[in-house]
Every structure is written in C-alpha cells, then in structure tokens.
PDB file of C-alpha atoms in Angstrom:
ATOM      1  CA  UNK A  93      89.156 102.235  99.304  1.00  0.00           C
ATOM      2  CA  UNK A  94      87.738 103.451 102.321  1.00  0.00           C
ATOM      3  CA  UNK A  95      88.182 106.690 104.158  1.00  0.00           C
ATOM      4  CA  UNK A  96      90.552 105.545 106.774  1.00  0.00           C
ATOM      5  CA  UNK A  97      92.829 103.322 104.019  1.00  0.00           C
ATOM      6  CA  UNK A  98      93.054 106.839 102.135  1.00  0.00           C
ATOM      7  CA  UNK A  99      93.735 108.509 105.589  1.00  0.00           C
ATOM      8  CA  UNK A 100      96.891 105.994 106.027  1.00  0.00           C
ATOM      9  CA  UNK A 101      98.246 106.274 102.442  1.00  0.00           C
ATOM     10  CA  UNK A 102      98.364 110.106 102.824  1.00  0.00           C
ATOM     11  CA  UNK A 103      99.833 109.949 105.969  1.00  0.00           C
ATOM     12  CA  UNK A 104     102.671 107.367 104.315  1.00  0.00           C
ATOM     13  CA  UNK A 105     102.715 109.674 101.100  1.00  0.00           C
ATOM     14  CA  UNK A 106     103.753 112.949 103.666  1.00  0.00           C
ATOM     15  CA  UNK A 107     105.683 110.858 105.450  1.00  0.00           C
ATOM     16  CA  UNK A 108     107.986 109.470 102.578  1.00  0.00           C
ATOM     17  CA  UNK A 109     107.867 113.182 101.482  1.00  0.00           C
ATOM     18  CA  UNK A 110     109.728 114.554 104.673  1.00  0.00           C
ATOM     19  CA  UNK A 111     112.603 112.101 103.624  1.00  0.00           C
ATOM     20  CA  UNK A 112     113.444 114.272 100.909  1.00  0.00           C
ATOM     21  CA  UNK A 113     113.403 117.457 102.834  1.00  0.00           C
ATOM     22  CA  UNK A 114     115.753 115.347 105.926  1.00  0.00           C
ATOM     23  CA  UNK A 115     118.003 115.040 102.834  1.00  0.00           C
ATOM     24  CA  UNK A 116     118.044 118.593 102.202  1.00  0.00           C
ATOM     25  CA  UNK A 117     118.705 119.267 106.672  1.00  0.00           C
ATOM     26  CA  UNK A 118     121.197 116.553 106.503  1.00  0.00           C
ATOM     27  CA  UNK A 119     123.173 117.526 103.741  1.00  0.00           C
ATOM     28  CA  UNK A 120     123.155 121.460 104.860  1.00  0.00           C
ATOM     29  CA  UNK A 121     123.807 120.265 108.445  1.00  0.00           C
ATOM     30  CA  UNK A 122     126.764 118.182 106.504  1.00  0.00           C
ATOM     31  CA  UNK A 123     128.101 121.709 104.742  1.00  0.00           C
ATOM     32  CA  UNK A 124     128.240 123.441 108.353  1.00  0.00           C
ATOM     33  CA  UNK A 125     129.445 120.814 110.499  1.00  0.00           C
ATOM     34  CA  UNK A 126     132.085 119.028 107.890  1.00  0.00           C
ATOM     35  CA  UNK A 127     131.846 115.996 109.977  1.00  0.00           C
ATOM     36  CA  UNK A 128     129.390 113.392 109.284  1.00  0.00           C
ATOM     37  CA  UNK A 129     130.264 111.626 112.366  1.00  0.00           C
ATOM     38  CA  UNK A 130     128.879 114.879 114.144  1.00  0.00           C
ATOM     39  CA  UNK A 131     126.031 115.455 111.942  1.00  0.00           C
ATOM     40  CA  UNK A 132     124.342 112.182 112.605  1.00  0.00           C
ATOM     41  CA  UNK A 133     124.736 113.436 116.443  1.00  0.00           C
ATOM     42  CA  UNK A 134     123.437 116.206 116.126  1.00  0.00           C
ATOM     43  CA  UNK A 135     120.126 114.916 113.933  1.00  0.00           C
ATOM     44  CA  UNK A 136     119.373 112.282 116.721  1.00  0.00           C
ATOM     45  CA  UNK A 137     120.134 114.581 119.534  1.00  0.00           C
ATOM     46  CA  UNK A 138     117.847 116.683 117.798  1.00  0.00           C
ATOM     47  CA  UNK A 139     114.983 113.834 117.486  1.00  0.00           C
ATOM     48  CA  UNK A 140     115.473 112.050 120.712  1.00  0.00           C
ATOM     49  CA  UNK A 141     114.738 115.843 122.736  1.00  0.00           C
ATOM     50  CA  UNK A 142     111.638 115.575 120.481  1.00  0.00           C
ATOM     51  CA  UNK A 143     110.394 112.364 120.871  1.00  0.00           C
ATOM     52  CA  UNK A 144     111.078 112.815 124.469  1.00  0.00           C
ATOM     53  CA  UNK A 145     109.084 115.537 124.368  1.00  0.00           C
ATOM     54  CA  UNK A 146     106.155 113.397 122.449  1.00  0.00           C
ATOM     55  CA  UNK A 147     106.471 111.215 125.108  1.00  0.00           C
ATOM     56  CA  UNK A 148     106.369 113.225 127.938  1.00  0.00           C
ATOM     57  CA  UNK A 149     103.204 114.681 126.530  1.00  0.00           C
ATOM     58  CA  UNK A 150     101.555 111.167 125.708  1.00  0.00           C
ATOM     59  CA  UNK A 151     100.343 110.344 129.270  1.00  0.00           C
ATOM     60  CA  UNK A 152      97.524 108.320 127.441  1.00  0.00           C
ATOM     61  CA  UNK A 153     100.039 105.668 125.738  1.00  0.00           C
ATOM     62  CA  UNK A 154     100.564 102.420 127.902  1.00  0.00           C
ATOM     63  CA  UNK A 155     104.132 101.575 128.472  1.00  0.00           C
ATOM     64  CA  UNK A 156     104.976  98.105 128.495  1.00  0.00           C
ATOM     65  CA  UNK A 157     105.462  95.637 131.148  1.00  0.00           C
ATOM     66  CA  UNK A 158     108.734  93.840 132.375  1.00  0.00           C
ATOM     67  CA  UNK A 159     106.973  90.700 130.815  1.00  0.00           C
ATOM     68  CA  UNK A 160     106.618  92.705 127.206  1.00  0.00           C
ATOM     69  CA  UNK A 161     110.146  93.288 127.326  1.00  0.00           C
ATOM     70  CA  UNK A 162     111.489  90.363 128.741  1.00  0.00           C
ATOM     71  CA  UNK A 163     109.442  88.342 125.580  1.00  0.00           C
ATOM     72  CA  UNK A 164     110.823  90.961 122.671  1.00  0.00           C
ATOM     73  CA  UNK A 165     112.762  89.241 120.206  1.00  0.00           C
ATOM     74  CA  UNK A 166     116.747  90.520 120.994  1.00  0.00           C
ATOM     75  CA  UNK A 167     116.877  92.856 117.645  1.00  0.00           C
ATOM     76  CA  UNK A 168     113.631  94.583 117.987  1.00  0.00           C
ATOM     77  CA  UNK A 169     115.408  97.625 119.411  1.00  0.00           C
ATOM     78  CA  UNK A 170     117.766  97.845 116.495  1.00  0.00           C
ATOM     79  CA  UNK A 171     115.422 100.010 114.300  1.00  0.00           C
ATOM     80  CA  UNK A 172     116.604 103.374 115.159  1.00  0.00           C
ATOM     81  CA  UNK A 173     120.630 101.911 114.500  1.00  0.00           C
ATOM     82  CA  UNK A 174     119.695 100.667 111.126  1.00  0.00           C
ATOM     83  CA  UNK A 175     117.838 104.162 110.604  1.00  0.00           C
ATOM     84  CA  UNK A 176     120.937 105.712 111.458  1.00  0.00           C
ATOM     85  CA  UNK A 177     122.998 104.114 109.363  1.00  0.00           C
ATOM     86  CA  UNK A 178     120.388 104.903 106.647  1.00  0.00           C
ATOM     87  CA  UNK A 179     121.042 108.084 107.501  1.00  0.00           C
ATOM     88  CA  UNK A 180     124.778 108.109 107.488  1.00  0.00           C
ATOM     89  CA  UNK A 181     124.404 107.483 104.055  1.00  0.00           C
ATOM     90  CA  UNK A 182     122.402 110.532 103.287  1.00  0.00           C
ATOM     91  CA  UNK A 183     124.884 112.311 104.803  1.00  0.00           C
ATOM     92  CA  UNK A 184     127.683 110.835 102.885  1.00  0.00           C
ATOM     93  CA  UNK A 185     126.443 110.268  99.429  1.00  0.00           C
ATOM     94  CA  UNK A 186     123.557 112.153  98.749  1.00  0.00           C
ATOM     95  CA  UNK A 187     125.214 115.470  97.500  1.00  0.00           C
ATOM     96  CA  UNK A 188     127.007 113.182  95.104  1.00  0.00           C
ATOM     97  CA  UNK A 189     123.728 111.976  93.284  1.00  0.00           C
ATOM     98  CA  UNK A 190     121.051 114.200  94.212  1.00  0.00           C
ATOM     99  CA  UNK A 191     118.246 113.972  96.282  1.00  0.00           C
ATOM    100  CA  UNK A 192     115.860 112.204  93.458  1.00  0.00           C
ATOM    101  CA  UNK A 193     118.419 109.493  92.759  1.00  0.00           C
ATOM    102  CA  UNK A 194     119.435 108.691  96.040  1.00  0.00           C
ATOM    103  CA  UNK A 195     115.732 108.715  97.070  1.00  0.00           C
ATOM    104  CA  UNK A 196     115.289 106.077  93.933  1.00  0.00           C
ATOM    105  CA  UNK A 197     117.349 103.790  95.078  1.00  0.00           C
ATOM    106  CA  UNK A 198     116.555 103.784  98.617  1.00  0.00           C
ATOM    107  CA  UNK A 199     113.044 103.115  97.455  1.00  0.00           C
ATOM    108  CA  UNK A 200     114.368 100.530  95.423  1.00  0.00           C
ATOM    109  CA  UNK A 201     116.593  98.746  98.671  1.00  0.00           C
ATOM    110  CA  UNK A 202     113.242  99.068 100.783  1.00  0.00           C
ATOM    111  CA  UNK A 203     111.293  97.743  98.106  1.00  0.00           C
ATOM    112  CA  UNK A 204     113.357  94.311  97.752  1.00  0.00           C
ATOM    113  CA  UNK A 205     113.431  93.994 101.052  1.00  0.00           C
ATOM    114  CA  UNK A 206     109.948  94.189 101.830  1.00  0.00           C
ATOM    115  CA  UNK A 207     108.616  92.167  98.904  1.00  0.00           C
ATOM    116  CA  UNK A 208     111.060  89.244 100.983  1.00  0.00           C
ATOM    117  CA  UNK A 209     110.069  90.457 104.340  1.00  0.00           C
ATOM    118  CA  UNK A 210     106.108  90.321 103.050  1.00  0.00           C
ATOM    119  CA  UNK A 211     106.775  86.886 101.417  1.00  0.00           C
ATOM    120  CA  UNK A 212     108.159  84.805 103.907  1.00  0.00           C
ATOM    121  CA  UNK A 213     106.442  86.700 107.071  1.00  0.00           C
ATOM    122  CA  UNK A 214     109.327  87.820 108.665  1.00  0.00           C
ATOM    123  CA  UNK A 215     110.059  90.242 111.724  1.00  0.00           C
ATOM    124  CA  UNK A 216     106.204  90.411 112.962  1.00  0.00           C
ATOM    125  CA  UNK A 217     104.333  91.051 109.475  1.00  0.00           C
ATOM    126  CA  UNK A 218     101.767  88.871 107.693  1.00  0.00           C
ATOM    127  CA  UNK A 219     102.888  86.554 104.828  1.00  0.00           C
ATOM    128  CA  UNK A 220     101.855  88.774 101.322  1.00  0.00           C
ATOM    129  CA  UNK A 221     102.822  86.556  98.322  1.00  0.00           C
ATOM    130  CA  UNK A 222     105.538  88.134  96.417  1.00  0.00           C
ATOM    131  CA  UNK A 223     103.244  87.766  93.474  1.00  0.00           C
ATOM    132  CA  UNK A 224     104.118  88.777  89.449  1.00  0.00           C
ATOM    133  CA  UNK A 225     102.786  92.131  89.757  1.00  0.00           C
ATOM    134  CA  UNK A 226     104.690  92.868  93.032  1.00  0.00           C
ATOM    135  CA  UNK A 227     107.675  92.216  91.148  1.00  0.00           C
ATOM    136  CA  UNK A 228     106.877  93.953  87.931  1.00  0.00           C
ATOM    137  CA  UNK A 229     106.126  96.619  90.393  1.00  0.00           C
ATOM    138  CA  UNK A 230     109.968  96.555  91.744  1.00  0.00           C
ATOM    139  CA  UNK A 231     111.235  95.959  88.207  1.00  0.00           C
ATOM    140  CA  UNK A 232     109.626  99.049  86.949  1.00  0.00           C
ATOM    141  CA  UNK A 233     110.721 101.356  90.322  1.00  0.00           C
ATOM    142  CA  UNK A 234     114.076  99.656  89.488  1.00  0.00           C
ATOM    143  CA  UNK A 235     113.691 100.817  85.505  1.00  0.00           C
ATOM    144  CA  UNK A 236     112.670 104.058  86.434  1.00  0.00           C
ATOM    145  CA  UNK A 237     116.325 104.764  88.910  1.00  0.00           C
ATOM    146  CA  UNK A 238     117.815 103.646  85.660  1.00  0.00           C
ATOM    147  CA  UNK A 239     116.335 106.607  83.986  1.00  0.00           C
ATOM    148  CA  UNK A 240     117.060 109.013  87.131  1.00  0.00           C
ATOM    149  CA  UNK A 241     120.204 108.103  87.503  1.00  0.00           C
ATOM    150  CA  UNK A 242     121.442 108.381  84.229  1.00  0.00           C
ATOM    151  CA  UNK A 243     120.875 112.291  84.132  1.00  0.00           C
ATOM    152  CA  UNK A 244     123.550 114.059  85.029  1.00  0.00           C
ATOM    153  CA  UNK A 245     123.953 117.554  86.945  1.00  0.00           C
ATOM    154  CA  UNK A 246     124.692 120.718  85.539  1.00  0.00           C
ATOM    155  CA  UNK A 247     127.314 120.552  83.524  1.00  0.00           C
ATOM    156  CA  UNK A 248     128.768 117.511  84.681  1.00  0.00           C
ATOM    157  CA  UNK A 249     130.013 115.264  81.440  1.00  0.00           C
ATOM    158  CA  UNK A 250     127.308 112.506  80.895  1.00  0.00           C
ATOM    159  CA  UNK A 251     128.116 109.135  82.108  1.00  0.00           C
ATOM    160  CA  UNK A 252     126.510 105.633  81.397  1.00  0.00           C
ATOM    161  CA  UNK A 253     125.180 103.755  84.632  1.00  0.00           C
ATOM    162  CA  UNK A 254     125.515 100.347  82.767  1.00  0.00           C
TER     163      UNK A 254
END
C-alpha cells in the first residue's frame, strides 16, 4: 500500500472517529436544548459559519461555472439534507442505544448501501463488483452489531435482539 493510500485511510479512520465524538456534542447539545428540532439548527448553523469560513479562506479552490451547474444531476445538492437527517437520528435515538451500537448500525446502513452503490455504478462512482468477500465483509459487520447490541446498559434488564 503506498504512502498516499495509507495517508487516505487515516484520514477516513479520523474522520469516521469524529462521528462518535458528534454523537457525544449532539446528544449533550440534545440534554440542553430539549428540542431536537433546535439542536439540528444549531449543529448546522454551527458548521455552515465554519465552512463559510473554510471557504472564505480557500481563495485557491475554483468555483464552478454556470455550465457546471446547469449540467449537475438535480439531487447532487441533497447530501447535506440526507446528512441531516442522519443526524436527526443521532439526536433522537442515540442515548437510547449508545454510541457503539448506534455507530454499528449506521456502519452497517452505509455498508449495504455502498456495496449496491459500488456494484451497479451509481451516483458518479466506478462499478466495484459486490464480490463474496464484500459480502462476508457486511455479514460479519452485521454479526458483530448483533453482538453490540445485545449488551445492555447498566443495570438495564437484558433483552434479546432476535
């Protein structure tokens, strides 16, 4: 693997690793602001003044042209909705599994998802078979949310996820 491949996997790796820590901002901004509605205002206020920011900085980075935007497929802005609504569900559920489980099986949604997306090619990525070990792979992410899930908090009476 070359230096640059390892470069982009630890980038990824932090990356994934700052979800777990919005959890933990999310659900405390939850326990202050009681209003999830609110909450997920307050987190994108909070990360469109930084990107704005980012981008007010980045005087390097092209912007597009009226002929890049007029030729962008219709849902290619949608990203930062469906990220939102990823993270209403932080907000909302997260406490009620942990941070580990809910992480799981987020890892688990993005996983089927993206062996299909990889597979057929779609939304602007390569075709990447969705070959037997890709699947054992999201069988055995899928086996090990079984086995996170299925611990229970505290003192919290131990219940059966099957």
């Amino acid at each position: 693997m070359s230096v640059v491949i390892g470069l982009v996997f630890l980038f990824i790796l932090v990356g994934g690793s700052l979800r777990s820590a919005e959890a933990g901002c999310q659900n405390t901004l939850m326990n202050h602001m009681k209003n999830m509605w609110l909450c997920a205002v307050i987190s994108y206020a909070v990360a469109l003044t930084g990107f704005s920011i980012f981008l007010a900085l980045s005087s390097k980075t092209p912007w597009p042209t009226l002929d890049d935007v007029r030729h962008m497929p219709w849902w290619a802005p949608f990203g930062g909705l469906l990220g939102g609504a990823a993270v209403m569900g932080m907000i909302a559920v997260a406490r009620h599994v942990g941070v580990a489980t809910f992480s799981a099986l987020v890892i688990v949604g993005e996983m089927v998802v993206a062996v299909i997306m990889d597979h057929f090619g779609l939304m602007g990525f390569e075709e990447r078979s969705a070959s037997f070990p890709r699947l054992v792979a999201c069988g055995l992410i899928t086996l090990a949310i079984y086995l996170m899930a299925d611990e229970p908090a505290g003192d919290e009476p131990r219940v059966s996820v099957t």
